[in-house]
Coordinates of C-alpha atoms in Angstrom, one line a residue:
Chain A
X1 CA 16.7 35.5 9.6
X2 CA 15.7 33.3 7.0
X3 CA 14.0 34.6 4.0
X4 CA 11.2 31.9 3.2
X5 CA 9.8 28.9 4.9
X6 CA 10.3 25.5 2.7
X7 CA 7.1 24.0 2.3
X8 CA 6.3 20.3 2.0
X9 CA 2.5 19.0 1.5
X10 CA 2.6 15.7 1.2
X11 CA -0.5 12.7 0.9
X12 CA 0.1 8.9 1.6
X13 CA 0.6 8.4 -2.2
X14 CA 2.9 10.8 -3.0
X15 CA 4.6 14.3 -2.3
X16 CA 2.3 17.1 -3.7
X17 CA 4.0 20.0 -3.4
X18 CA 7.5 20.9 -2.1
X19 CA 8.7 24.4 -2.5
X20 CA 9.4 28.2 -0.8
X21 CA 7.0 30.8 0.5
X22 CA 6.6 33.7 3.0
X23 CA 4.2 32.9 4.4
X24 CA 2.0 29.2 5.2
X25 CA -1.0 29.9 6.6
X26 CA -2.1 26.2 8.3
X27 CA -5.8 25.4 9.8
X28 CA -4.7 23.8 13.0
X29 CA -6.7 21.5 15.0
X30 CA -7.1 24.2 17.5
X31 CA -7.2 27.2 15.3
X32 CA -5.4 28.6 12.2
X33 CA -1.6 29.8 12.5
X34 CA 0.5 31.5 10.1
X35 CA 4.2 29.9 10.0
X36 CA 7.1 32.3 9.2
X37 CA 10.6 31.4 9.0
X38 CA 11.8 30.5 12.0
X39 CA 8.9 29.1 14.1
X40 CA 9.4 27.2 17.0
X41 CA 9.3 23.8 17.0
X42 CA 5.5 22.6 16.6
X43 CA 3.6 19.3 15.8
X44 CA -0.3 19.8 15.0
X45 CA -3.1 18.4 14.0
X46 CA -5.2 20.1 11.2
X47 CA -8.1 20.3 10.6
X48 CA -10.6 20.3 7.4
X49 CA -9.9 23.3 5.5
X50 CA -7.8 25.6 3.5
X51 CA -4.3 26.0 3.5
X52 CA -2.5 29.3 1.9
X53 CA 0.7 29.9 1.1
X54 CA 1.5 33.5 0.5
X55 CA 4.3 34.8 -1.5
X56 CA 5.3 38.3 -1.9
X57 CA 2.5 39.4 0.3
X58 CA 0.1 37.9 -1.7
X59 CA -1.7 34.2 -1.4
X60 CA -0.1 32.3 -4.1
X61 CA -1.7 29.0 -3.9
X62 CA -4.8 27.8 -1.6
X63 CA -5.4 24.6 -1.0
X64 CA -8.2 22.3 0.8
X65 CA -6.9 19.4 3.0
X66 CA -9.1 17.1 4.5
X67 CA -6.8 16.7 7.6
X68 CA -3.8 15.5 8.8
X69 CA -0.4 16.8 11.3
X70 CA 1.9 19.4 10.5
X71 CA 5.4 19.6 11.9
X72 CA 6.6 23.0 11.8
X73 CA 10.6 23.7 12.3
X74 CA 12.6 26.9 12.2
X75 CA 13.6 25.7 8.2
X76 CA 10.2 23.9 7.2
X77 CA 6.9 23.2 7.8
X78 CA 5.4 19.3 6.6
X79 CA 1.9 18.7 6.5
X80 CA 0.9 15.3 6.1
X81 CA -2.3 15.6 4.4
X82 CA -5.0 12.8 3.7
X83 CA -6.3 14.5 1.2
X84 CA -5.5 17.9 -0.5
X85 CA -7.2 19.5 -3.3
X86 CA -6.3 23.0 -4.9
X87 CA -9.5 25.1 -4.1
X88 CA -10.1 26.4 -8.0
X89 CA -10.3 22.7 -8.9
X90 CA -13.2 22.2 -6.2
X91 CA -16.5 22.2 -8.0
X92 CA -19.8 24.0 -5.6
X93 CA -22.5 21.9 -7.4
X94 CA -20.7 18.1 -6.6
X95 CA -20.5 19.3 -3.2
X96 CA -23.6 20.4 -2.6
X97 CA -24.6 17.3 -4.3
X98 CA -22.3 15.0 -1.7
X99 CA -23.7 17.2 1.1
X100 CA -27.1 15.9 0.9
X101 CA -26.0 12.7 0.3
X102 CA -24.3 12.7 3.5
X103 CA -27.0 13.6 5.4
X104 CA -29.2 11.0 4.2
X105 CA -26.5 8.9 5.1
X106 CA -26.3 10.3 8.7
X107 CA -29.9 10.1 9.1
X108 CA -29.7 6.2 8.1
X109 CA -27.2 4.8 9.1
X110 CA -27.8 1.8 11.5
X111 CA -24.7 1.8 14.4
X112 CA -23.0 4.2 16.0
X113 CA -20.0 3.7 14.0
X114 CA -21.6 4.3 10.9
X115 CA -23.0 7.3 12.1
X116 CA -19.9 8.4 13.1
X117 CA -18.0 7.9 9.7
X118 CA -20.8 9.9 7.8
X119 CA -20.8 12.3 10.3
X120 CA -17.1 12.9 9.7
X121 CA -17.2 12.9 5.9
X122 CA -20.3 15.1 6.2
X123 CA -18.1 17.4 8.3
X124 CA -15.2 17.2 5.9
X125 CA -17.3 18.0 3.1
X126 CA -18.9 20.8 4.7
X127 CA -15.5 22.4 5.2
X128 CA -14.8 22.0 1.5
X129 CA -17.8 23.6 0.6
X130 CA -17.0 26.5 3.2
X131 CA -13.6 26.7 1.0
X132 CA -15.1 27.6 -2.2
X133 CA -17.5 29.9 -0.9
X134 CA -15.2 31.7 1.2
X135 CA -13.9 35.1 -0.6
X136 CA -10.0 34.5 -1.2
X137 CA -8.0 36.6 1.8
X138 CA -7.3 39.9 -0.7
Chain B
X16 CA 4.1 -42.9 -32.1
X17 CA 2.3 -39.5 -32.9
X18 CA 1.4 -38.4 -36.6
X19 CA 3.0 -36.2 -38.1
X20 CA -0.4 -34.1 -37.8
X21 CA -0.5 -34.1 -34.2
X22 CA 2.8 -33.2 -34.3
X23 CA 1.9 -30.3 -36.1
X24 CA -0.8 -29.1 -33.4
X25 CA 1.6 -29.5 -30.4
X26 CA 3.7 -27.4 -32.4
X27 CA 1.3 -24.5 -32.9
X28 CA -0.3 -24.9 -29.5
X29 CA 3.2 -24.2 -27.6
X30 CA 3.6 -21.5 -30.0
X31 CA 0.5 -19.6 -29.0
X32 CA 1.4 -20.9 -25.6
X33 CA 4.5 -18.9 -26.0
X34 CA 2.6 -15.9 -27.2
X35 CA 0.3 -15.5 -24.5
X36 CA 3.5 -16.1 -21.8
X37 CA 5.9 -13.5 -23.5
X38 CA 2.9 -11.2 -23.4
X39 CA 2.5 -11.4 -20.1
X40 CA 6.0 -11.1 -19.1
X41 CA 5.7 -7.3 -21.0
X42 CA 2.8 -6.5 -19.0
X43 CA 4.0 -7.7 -15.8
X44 CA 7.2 -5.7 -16.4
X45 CA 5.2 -2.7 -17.1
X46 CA 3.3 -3.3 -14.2
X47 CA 6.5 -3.6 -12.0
X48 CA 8.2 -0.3 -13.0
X49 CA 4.5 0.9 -12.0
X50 CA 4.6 -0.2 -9.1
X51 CA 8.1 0.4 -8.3
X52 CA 7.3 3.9 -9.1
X53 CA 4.5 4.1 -7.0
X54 CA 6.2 2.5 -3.9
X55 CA 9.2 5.3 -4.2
X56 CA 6.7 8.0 -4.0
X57 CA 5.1 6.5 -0.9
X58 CA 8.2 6.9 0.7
X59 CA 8.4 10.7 2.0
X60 CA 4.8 10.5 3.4
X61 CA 6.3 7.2 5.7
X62 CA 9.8 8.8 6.6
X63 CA 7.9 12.2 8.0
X64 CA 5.5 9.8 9.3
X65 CA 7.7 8.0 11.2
X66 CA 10.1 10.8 12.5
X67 CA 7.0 12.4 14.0
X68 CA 5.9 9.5 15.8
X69 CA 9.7 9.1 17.2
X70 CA 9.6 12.5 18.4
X71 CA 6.2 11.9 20.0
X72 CA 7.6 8.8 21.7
X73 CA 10.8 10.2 23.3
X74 CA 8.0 13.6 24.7
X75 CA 5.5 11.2 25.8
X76 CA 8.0 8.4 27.3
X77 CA 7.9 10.8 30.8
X78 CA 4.0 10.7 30.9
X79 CA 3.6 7.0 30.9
X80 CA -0.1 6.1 30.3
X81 CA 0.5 5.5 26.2
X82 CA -2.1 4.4 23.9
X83 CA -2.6 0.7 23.4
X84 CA -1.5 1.0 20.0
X85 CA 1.8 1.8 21.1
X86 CA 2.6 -0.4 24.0
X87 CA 0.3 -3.5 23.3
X88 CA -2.8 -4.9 25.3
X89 CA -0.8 -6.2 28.4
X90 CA -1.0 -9.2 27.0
X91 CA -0.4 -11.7 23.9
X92 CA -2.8 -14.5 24.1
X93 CA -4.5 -14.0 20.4
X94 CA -2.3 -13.5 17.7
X95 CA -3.9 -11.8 14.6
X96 CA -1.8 -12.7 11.3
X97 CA -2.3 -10.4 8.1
X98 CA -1.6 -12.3 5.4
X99 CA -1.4 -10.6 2.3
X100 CA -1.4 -12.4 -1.0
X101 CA -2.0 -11.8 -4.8
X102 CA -5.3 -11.9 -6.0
X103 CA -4.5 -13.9 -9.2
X104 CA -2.3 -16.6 -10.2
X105 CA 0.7 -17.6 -12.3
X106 CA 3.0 -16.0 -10.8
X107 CA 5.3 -18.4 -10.2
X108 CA 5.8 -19.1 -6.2
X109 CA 5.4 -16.2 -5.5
X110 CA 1.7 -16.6 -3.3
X111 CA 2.9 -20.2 -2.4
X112 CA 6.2 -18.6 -0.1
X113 CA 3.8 -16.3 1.4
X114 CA 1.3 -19.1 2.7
X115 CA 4.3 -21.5 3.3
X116 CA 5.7 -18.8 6.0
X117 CA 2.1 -17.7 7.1
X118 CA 1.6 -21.9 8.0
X119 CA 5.3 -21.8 9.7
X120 CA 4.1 -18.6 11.8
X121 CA 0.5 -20.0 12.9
X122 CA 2.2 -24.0 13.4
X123 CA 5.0 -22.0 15.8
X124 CA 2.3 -20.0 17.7
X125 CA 0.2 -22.7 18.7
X126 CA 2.7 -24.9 19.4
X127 CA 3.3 -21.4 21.9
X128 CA -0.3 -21.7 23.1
X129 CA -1.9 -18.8 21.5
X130 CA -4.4 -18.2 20.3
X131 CA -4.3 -17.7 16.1
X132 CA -6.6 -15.5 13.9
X133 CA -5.9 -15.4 10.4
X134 CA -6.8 -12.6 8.1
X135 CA -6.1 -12.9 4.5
X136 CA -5.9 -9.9 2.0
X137 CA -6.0 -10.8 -1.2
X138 CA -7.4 -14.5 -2.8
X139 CA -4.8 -16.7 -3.4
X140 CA -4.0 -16.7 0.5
X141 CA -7.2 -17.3 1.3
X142 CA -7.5 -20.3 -1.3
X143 CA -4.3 -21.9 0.0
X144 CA -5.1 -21.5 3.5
X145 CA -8.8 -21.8 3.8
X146 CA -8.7 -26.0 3.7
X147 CA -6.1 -26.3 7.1
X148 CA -7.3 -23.4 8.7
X149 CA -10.5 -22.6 7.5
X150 CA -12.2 -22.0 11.4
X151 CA -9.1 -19.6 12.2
X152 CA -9.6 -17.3 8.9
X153 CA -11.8 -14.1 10.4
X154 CA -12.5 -12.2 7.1
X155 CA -10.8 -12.4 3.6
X156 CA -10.3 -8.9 1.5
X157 CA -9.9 -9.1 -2.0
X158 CA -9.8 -7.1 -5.0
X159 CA -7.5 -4.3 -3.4
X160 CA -5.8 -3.3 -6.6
X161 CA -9.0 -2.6 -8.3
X162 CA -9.0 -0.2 -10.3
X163 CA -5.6 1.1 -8.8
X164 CA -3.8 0.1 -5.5
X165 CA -4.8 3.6 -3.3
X166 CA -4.4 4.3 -0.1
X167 CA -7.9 4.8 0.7
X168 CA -8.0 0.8 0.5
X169 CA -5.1 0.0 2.9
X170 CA -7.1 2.6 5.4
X171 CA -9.9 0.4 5.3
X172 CA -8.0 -2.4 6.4
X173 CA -6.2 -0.4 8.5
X174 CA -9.6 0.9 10.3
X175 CA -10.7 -2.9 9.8
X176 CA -8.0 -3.7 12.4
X177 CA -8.2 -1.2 14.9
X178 CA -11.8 -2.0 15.5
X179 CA -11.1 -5.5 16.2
X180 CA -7.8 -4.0 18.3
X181 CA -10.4 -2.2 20.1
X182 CA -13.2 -5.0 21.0
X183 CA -10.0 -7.2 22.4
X184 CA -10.4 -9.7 19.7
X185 CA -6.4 -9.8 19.4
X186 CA -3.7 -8.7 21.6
X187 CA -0.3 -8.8 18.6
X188 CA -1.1 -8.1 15.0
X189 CA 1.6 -9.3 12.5
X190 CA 1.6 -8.8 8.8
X191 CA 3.2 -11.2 6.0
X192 CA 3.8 -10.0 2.9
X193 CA 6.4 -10.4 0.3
X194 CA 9.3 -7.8 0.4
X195 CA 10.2 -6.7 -2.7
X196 CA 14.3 -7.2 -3.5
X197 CA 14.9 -7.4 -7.2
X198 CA 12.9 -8.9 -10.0
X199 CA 14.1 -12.4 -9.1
X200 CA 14.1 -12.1 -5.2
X201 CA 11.4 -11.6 -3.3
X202 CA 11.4 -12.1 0.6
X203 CA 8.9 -12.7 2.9
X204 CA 8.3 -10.6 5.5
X205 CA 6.9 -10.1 9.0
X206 CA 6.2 -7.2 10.6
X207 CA 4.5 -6.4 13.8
X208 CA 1.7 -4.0 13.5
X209 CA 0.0 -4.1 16.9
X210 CA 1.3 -3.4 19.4
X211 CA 4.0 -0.4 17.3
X212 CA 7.8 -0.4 17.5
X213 CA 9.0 2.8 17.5
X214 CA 11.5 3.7 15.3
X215 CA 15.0 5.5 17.3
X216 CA 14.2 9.2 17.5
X217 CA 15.5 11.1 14.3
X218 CA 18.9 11.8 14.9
X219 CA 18.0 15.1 13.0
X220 CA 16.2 16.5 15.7
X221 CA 18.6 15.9 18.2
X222 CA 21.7 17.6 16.1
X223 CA 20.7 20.9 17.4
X224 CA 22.8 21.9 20.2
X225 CA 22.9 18.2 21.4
X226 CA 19.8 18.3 23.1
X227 CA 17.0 16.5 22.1
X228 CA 14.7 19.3 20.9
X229 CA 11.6 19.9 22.5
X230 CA 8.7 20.4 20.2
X231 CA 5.3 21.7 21.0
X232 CA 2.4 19.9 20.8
X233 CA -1.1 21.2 19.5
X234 CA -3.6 19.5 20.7
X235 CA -1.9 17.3 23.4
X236 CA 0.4 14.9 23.0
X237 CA -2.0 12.0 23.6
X238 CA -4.0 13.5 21.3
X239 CA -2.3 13.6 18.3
X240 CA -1.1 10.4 19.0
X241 CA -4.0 8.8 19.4
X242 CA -4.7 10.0 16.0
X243 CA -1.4 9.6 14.2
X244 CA -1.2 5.6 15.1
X245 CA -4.2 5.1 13.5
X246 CA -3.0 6.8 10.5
X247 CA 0.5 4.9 10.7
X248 CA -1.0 1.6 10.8
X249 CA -2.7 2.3 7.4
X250 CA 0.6 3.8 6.5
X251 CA 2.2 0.5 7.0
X252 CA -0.3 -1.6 5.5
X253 CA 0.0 0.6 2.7
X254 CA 3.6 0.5 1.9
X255 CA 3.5 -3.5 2.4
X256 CA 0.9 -3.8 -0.2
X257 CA 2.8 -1.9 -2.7
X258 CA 6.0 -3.8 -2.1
X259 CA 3.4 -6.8 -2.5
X260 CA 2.6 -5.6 -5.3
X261 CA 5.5 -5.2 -6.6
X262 CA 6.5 -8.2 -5.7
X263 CA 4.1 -10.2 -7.2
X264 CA 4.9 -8.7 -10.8
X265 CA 8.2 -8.9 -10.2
X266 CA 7.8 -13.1 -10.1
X267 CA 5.7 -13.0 -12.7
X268 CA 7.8 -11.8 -14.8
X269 CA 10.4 -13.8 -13.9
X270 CA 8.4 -16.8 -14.0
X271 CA 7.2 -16.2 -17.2
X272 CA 10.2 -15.6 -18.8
X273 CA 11.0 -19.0 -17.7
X274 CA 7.8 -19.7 -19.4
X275 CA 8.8 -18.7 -22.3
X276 CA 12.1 -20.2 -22.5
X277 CA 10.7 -23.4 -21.5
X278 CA 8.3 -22.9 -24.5
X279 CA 10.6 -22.3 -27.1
X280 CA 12.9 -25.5 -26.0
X281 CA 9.7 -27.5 -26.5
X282 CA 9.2 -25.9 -29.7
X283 CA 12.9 -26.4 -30.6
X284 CA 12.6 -30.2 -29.9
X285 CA 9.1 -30.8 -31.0
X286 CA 10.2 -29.5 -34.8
X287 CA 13.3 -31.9 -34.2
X288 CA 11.4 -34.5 -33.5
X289 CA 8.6 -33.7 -36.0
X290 CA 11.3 -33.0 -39.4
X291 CA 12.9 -36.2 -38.1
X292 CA 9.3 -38.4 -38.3
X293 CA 8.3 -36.7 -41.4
X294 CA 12.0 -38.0 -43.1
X295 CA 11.3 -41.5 -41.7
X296 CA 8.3 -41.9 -43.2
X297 CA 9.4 -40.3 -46.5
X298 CA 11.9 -43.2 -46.4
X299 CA 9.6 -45.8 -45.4
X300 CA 7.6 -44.4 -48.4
X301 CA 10.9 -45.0 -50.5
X302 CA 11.2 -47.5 -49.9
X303 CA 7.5 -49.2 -50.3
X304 CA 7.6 -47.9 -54.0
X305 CA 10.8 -49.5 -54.7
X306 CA 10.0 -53.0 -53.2
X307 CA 6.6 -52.8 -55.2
X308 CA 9.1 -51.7 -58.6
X309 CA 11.5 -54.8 -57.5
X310 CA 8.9 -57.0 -57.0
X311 CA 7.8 -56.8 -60.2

């Protein structure tokens, strides 16, 4: 068995991080799943929220990702992320801030497809706000 | 024949001329290795991309009822032509290629009988094109690159299209933009956005054990697909408006070095010309003052 899953996060502008861990713990679009070394063969979506990648039984690095697909072989596992963010670097108050902005946006907007774009960034950002307030896993 | 004065001012005018061209040749090459860089790391996001979307294609080729993205409207009546440009000028002919393939393209389709929509991304298109097919031009996007070329832009264009895609207004969506080959060569490009060729399945999926390997699929297939063309399409506009980019700096730089060559030739035969006219009329001044001494 292998010892460590490579790890590739990558956004449409460039490749974010590429390295090892023991563990990558993904938010799927149908719920979160851990990927060892090894894993079947797997394409997902993902959904808003935080990504870990433990090392040494610990989480080394959590990140948020505002969506994307992750393909998951037995040697690697690729997420395609729109947008990813380390969680430390996330700031509460701009959130909060962006939250209530949304709404009002929600609440004004005009057509459906409007409605439906702040609806989705309002989700988005609600995720990233569950992120930081979440206690880390240990 | 010109004083020796005016002379003078041609003179320093092509200098400063000069000035101004060399300096934008530095900042154009600047601006190239920029957005050379930026275009190489665009590329793993587009290689996973598209390996993904093979392996959906050969999984989903057994289901049959594929996304309209993928296999097209069932029919190709409109055309909708991308045409991306430069926002700004001098840049040699650079936006004029662009436009001259763009006419070809629209000139060949109605001579097909379709139907043409044109939409133009970036200025300079939409200057060049907007006198002969003014009626046909459906929106014109400009100032992309401001502050920086991101990705969120090409999305909204991306999302742009697909709406349209979605209301029927086009059936085949096809992008021109300039490929981006060496500082000196730049070639125009079309590529078909709407309806989606598939790239060949990754031979790197297939290696294992000869058979094609059969991934899993979380939601559905159709699902993630439905979501990953989307994303794709921006993808691709993306990537061709960084080669544009690139593109355009790379033949404005080469056009202004040609600038500046041709400047200093001028300058080269202007002072020629100009030490030859000042000895002429020191001569003719000569020789005034010795007639007058003779004369007397």
């Amino acid at each position: 068995m292998r010892e460590k899953v490579a790890f590739e996060l990558i956004s449409p502008e460039k490749l974010l991080i590429s390295g090892d861990g023991d563990m990558v713990l993904v938010p799927g679009a149908e719920g979160d799943f851990g990927v060892l070394p090894d894993h079947s063969l797997l394409i997902s979506g993902v959904r808003p929220g935080v990504l870990e990648i433990h090392n040494d039984g610990k989480v080394d690095e959590r990140i948020f990702v505002s969506g994307g697909v992750a393909e998951v072989t037995p040697e690697r596992c690729i997420v395609l992320a729109e947008q990813a963010v380390p969680v430390d670097e996330l700031d509460t108050k701009e959130i909060e801030a962006r939250i209530s902005d949304l709404r009002d946006d929600v609440d004004a907007s005009a057509s459906d497809d409007d409605r439906k774009t702040a609806e989705r960034a309002l989700m988005v950002t609600e995720a990233m706000r569950d992120a930081t307030t979440a206690a880390p896993a240990h | 024949m010109p004083s020796l004065k005016e002379l003078r001012t041609r003179i320093t005018s092509v200098k400063s001329t000069q000035k101004i061209t060399s300096a934008m040749k530095m900042v154009a090459a600047a601006k190239l290795r920029r957005a050379q860089e930026q275009a190489e790391a665009s590329r793993p996001y587009a290689e996973r991309m598209e390996r993904m979307l093979g392996s959906l294609a050969a999984s989903l080729k057994d289901h049959g009822d594929a996304p309209p993205l993928l296999v097209g409207s069932g029919s190709d009546k409109t055309h909708l032509v991308v045409v991306a440009s430069s926002d700004r000028g001098l840049c040699g002919g650079f936006n004029v290629n662009i436009v001259r393939n763009a006419r070809q393209f629209i000139i060949q389709l109605t001579a097909d009988g379709k139907k043409v929509k044109v939409l133009c991304v970036g200025r300079k298109g939409n200057d060049q094109l907007k006198r002969e097919y003014g009626s046909h031009i459906v929106d014109t996007i400009t100032d992309v690159d401001k502050p920086k070329l991101e990705f969120i832009q090409a999305d909204t264009i991306g999302h742009h299209i697909i709406a349209m895609f979605a209301e029927g207004e086009f059936d085949v969506c096809t992008l021109i933009f300039a490929k981006f080959k060496s500082a000196i060569t730049q070639e125009v490009t079309r590529m078909q956005l709407v309806p989606f060729a598939i790239p060949e399945t990754g031979k790197e999926v297939e290696k294992e054990g000869g058979i094609p390997a059969i991934y899993e699929f979380e939601p559905e297939e159709e699902e993630i697909l439905a979501e990953l063309l989307p994303r794709n399409l921006s993808v691709q506009i993306y990537r061709a408006m960084l080669e544009n980019a690139a593109s355009e700096q790379g033949a404005r730089m080469t056009a202004m070095d040609n600038a500046t060559r041709n400047a200093s030739d001028m300058i080269d035969d202007l002072t020629v010309f100009y030490n030859r006219t000042r000895q002429a009329v020191i001569t003719k001044e000569l020789i005034e003052i010795i007639s007058g001494a003779e004369a007397l």
